[in-house]
mmCIF file of C-alpha atoms in Angstrom:
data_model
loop_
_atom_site.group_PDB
_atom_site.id
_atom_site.type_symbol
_atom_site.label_atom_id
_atom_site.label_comp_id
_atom_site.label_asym_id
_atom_site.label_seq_id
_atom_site.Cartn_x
_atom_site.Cartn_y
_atom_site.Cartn_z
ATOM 1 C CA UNK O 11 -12.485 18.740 -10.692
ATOM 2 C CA UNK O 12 -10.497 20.169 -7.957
ATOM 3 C CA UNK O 13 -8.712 17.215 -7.414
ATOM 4 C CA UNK O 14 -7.708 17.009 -11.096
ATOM 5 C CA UNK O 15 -6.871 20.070 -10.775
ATOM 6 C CA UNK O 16 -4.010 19.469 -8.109
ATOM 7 C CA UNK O 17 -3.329 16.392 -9.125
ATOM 8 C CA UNK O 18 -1.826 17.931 -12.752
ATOM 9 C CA UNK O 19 -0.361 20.509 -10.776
ATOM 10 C CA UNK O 20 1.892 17.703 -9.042
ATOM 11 C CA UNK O 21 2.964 15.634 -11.833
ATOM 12 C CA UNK O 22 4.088 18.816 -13.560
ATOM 13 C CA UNK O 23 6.386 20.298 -10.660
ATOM 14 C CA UNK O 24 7.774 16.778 -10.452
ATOM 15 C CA UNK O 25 8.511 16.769 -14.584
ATOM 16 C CA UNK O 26 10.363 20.408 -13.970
ATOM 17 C CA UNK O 27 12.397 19.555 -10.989
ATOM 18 C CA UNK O 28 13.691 16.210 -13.088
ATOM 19 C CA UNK O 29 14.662 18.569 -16.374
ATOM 20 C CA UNK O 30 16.913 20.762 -13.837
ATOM 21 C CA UNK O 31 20.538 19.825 -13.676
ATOM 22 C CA UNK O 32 22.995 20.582 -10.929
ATOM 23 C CA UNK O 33 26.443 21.635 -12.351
ATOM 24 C CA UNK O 34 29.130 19.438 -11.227
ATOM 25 C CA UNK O 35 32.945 19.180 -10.196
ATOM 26 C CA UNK O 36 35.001 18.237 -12.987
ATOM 27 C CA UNK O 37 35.493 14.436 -13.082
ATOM 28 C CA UNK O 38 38.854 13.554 -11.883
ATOM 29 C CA UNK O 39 38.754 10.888 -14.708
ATOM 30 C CA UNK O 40 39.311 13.685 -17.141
ATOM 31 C CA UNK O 41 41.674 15.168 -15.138
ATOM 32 C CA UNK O 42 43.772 11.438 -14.690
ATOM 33 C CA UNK O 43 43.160 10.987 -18.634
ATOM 34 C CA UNK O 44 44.924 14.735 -19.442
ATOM 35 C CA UNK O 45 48.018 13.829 -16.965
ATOM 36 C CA UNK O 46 48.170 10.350 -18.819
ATOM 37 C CA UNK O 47 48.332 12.144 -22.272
ATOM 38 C CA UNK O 48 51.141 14.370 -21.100
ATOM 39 C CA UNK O 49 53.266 11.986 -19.976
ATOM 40 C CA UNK O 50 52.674 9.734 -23.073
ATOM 41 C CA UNK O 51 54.292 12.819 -24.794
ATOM 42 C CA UNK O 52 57.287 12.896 -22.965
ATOM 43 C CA UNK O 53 58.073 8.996 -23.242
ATOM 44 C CA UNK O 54 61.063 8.343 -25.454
ATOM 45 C CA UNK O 55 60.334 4.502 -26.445
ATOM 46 C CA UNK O 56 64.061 4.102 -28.402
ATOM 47 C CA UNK O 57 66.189 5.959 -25.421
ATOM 48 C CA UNK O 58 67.770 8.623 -28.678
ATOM 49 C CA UNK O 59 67.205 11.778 -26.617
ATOM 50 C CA UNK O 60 63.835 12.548 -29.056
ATOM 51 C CA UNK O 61 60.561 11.726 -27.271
ATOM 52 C CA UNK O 62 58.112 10.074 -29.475
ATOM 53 C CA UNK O 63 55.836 12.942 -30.490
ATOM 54 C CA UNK O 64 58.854 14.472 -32.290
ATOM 55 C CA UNK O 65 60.667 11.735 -33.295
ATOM 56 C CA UNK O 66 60.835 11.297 -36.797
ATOM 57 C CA UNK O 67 62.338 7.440 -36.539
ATOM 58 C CA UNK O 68 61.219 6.489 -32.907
ATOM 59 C CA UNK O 69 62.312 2.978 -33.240
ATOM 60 C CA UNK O 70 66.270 4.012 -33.694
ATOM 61 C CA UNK O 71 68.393 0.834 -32.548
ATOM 62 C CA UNK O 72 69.995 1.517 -29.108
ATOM 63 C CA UNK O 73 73.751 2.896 -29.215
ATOM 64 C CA UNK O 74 73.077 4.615 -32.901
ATOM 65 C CA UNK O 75 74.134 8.083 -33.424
ATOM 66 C CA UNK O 76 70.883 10.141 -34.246
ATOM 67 C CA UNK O 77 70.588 13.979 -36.056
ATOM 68 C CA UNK O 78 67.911 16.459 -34.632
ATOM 69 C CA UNK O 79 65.258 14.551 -36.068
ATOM 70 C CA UNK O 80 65.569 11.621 -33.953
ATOM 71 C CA UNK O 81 66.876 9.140 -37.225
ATOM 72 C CA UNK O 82 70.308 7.478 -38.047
ATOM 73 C CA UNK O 83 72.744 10.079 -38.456
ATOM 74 C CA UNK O 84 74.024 9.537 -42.319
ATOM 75 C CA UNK O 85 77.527 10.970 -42.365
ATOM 76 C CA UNK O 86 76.279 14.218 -43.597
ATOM 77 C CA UNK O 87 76.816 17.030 -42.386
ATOM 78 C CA UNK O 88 79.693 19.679 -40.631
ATOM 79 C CA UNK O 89 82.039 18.113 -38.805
ATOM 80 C CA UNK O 90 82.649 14.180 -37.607
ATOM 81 C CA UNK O 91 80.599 11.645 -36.313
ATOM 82 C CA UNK O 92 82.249 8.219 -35.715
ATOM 83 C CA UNK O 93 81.205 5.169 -34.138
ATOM 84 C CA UNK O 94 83.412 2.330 -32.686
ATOM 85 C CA UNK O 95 82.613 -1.237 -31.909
ATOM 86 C CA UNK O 96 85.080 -3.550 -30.087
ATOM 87 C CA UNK O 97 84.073 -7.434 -28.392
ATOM 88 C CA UNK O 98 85.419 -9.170 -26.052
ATOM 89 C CA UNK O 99 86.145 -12.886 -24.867
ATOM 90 C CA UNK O 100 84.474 -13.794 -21.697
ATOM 91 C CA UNK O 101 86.234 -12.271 -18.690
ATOM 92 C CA UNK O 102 88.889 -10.403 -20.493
ATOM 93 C CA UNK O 103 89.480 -7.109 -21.954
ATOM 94 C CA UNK O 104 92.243 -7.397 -23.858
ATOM 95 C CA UNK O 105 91.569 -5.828 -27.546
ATOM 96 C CA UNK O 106 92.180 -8.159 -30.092
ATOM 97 C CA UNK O 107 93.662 -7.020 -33.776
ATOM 98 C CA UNK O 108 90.873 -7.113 -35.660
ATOM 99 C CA UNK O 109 89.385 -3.815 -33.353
ATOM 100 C CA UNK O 110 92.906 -2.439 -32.926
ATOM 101 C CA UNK O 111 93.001 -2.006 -36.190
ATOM 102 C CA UNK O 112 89.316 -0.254 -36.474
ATOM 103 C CA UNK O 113 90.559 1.976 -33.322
ATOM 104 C CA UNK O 114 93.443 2.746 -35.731
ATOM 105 C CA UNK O 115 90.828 4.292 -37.988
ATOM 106 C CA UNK O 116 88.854 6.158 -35.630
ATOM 107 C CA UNK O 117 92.471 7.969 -34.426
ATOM 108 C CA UNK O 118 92.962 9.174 -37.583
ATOM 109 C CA UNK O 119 89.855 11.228 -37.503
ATOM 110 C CA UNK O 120 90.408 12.289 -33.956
ATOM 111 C CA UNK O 121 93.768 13.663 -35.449
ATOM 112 C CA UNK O 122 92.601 14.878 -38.507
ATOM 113 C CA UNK O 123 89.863 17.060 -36.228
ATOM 114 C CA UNK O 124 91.827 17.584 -33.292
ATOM 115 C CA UNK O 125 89.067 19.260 -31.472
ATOM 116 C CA UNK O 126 86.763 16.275 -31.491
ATOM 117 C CA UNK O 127 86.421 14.212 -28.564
ATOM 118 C CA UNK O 128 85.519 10.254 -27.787
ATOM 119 C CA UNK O 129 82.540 8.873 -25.451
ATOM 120 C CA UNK O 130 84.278 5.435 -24.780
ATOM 121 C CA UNK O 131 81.706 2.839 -22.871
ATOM 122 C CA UNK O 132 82.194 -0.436 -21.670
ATOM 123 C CA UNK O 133 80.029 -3.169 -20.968
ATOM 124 C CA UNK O 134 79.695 -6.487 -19.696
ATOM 125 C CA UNK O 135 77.685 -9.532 -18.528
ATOM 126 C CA UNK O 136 75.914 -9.997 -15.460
ATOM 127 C CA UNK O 137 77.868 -13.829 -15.119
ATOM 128 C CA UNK O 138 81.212 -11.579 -16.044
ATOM 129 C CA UNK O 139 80.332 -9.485 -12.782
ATOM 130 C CA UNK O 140 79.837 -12.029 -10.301
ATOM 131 C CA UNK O 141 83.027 -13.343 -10.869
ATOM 132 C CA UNK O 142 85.252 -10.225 -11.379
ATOM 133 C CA UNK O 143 83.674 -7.315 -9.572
ATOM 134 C CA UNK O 144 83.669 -5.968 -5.571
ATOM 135 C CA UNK O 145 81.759 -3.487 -3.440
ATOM 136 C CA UNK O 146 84.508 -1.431 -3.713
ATOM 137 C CA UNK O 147 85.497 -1.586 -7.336
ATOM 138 C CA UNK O 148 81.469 -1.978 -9.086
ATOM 139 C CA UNK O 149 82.064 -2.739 -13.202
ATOM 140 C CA UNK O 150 85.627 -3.094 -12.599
ATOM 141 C CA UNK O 151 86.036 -5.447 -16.453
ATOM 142 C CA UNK O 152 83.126 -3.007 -18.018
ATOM 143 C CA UNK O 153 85.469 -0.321 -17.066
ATOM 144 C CA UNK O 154 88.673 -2.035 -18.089
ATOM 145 C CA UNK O 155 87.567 -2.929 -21.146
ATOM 146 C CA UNK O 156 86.648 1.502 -21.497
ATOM 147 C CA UNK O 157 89.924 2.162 -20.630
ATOM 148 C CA UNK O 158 91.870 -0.308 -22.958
ATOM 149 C CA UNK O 159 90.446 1.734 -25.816
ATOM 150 C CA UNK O 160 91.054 5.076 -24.365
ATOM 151 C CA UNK O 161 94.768 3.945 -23.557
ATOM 152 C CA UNK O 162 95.560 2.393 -26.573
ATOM 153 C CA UNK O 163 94.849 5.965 -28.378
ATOM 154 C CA UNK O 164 96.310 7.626 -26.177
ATOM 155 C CA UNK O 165 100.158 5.520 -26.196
ATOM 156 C CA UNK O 166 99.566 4.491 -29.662
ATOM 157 C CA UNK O 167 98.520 7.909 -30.917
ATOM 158 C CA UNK O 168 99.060 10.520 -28.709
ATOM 159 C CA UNK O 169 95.596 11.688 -28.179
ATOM 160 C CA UNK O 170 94.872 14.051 -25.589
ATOM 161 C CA UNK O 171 93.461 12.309 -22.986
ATOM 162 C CA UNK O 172 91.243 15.072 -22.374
ATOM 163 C CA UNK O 173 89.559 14.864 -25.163
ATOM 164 C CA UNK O 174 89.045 11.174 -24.156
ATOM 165 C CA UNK O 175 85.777 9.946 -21.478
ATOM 166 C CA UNK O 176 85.797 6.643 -20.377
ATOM 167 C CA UNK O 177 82.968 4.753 -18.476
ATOM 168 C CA UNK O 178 82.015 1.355 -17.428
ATOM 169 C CA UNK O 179 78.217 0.262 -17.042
ATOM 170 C CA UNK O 180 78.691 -3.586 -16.082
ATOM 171 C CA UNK O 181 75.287 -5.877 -16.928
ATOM 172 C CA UNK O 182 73.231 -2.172 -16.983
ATOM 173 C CA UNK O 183 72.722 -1.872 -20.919
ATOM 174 C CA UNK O 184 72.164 -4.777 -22.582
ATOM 175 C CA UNK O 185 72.203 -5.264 -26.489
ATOM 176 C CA UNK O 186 71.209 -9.089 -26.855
ATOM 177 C CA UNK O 187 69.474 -11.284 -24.664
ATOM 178 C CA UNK O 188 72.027 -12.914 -22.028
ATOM 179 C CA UNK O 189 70.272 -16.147 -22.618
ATOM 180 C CA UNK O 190 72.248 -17.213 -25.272
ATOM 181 C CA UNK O 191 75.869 -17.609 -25.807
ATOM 182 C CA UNK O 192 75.286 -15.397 -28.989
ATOM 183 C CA UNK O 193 74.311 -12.800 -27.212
ATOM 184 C CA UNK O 194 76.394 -12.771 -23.962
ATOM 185 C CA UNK O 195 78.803 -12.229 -26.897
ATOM 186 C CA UNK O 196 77.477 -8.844 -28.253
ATOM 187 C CA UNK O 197 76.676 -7.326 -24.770
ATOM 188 C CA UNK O 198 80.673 -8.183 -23.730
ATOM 189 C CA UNK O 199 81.724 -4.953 -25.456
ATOM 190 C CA UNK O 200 83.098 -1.356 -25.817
ATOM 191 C CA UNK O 201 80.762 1.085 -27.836
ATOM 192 C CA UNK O 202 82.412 4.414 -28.436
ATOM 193 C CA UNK O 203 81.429 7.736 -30.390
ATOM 194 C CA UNK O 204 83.728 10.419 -31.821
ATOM 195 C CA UNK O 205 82.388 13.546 -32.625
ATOM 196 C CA UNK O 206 83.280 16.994 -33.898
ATOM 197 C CA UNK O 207 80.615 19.472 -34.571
ATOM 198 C CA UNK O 208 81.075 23.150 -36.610
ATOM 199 C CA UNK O 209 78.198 25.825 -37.356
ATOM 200 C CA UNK O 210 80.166 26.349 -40.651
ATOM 201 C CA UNK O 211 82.639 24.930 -43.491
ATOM 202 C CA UNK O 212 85.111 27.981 -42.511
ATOM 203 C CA UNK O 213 85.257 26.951 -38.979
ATOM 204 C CA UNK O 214 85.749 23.076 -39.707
ATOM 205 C CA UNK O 215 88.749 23.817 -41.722
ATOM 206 C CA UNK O 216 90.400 26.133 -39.102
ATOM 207 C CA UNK O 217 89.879 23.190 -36.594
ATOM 208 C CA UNK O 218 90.996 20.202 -39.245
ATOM 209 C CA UNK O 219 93.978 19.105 -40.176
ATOM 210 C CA UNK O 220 95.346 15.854 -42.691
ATOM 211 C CA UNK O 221 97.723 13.669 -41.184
ATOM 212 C CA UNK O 222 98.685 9.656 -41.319
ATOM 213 C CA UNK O 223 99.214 7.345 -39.124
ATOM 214 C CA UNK O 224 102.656 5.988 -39.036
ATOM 215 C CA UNK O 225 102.185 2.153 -38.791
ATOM 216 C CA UNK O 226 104.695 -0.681 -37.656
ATOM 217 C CA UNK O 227 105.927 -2.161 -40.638
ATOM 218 C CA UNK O 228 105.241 -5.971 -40.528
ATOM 219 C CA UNK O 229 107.980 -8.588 -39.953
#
């Protein structure tokens, strides 16, 4: 009886020291997980300047002008928001007449608000560079191509060239795939934006004027 006795004594100390738990170190799983979730939060998956927990349109093509929700600006609004597209042939950056005459356009609102200012950005292809550019003079044609636009508004229209930013990014931001002809085509290119922003209708009409463009008359 005795030995029952101590034998149930045993198997119950065992059964009590298995139900006790010794508190632990947070896992550093959890802690990995939480630093992956805040990061996730700051990624911004379309490059508009929104990350993707408060974009409202987070898959915005690349070079589109966005409003403060993150989506395709829509013209409107206070103030001017332009974009500008010009192509190029392979190795060159002469402007042909068909964007000349789209740049043409574009100075006409930088006149009409003469406050605004341009973002002019050239690009090129990565066979464009091999052939054209130096250590000492990196995106030279990307660049070229930035500052035929900025010139020709500048002799053609007398725009401040302050109010005029020009920058070359070689092979760096592609549109298109340079695997195709096609799309070498689209990436050999200027992209520029014009904007003028006011906090009120009064103080867009104190900073706008109407004016036209005086054109060559054709032979």
């Amino acid at each position: 009886m005795k030995n029952c006795s101590t034998l149930l004594l045993l198997v119950t100390s065992i059964a009590l020291a298995g139900c006790q738990t010794t508190p632990t170190a947070p896992s550093k799983d959890i802690s990995q997980h939480e630093n992956i979730k805040t990061m996730q939060s700051d990624i911004d998956s379309d490059g508009d300047g929104y990350s993707d927990d408060i974009d409202m349109c987070p898959g915005t093509p690349m070079n589109i002008v966005t409003d403060e929700r993150g989506c395709p600006f829509n013209g409107m609004g206070i103030g001017l928001k332009m974009e500008y597209r010009a192509f190029f042939a392979k190795g060159s950056s002469e402007l042909s007449p068909e964007y000349q005459l789209e740049l043409d356009k574009v100075a006409a609102k930088l006149q009409e608000y003469y406050t605004a200012t341009m973002r002019i950005e050239g690009h090129a292809t990565t066979d464009e560079i091999s052939a054209t550019d130096t250590a000492l003079q990196p995106n030279s044609l990307a660049r070229n191509r930035a500052l035929i636009v900025k010139n020709y508004l500048i002799m053609q229209h007398q725009i401040d060239p302050n109010r005029l930013s020009a920058f070359g990014f070689g092979a760096e931001q592609p549109i298109a795939s340079s695997d195709t002809e096609e799309g070498k085509s689209m990436n050999r290119r200027v992209y520029g934006v014009a904007t003028a922003d006011f906090d009120t209708e009064e103080e867009m009409s104190m900073h706008r004027r109407v004016t036209s463009i005086t054109m060559e008359p054709e032979d």
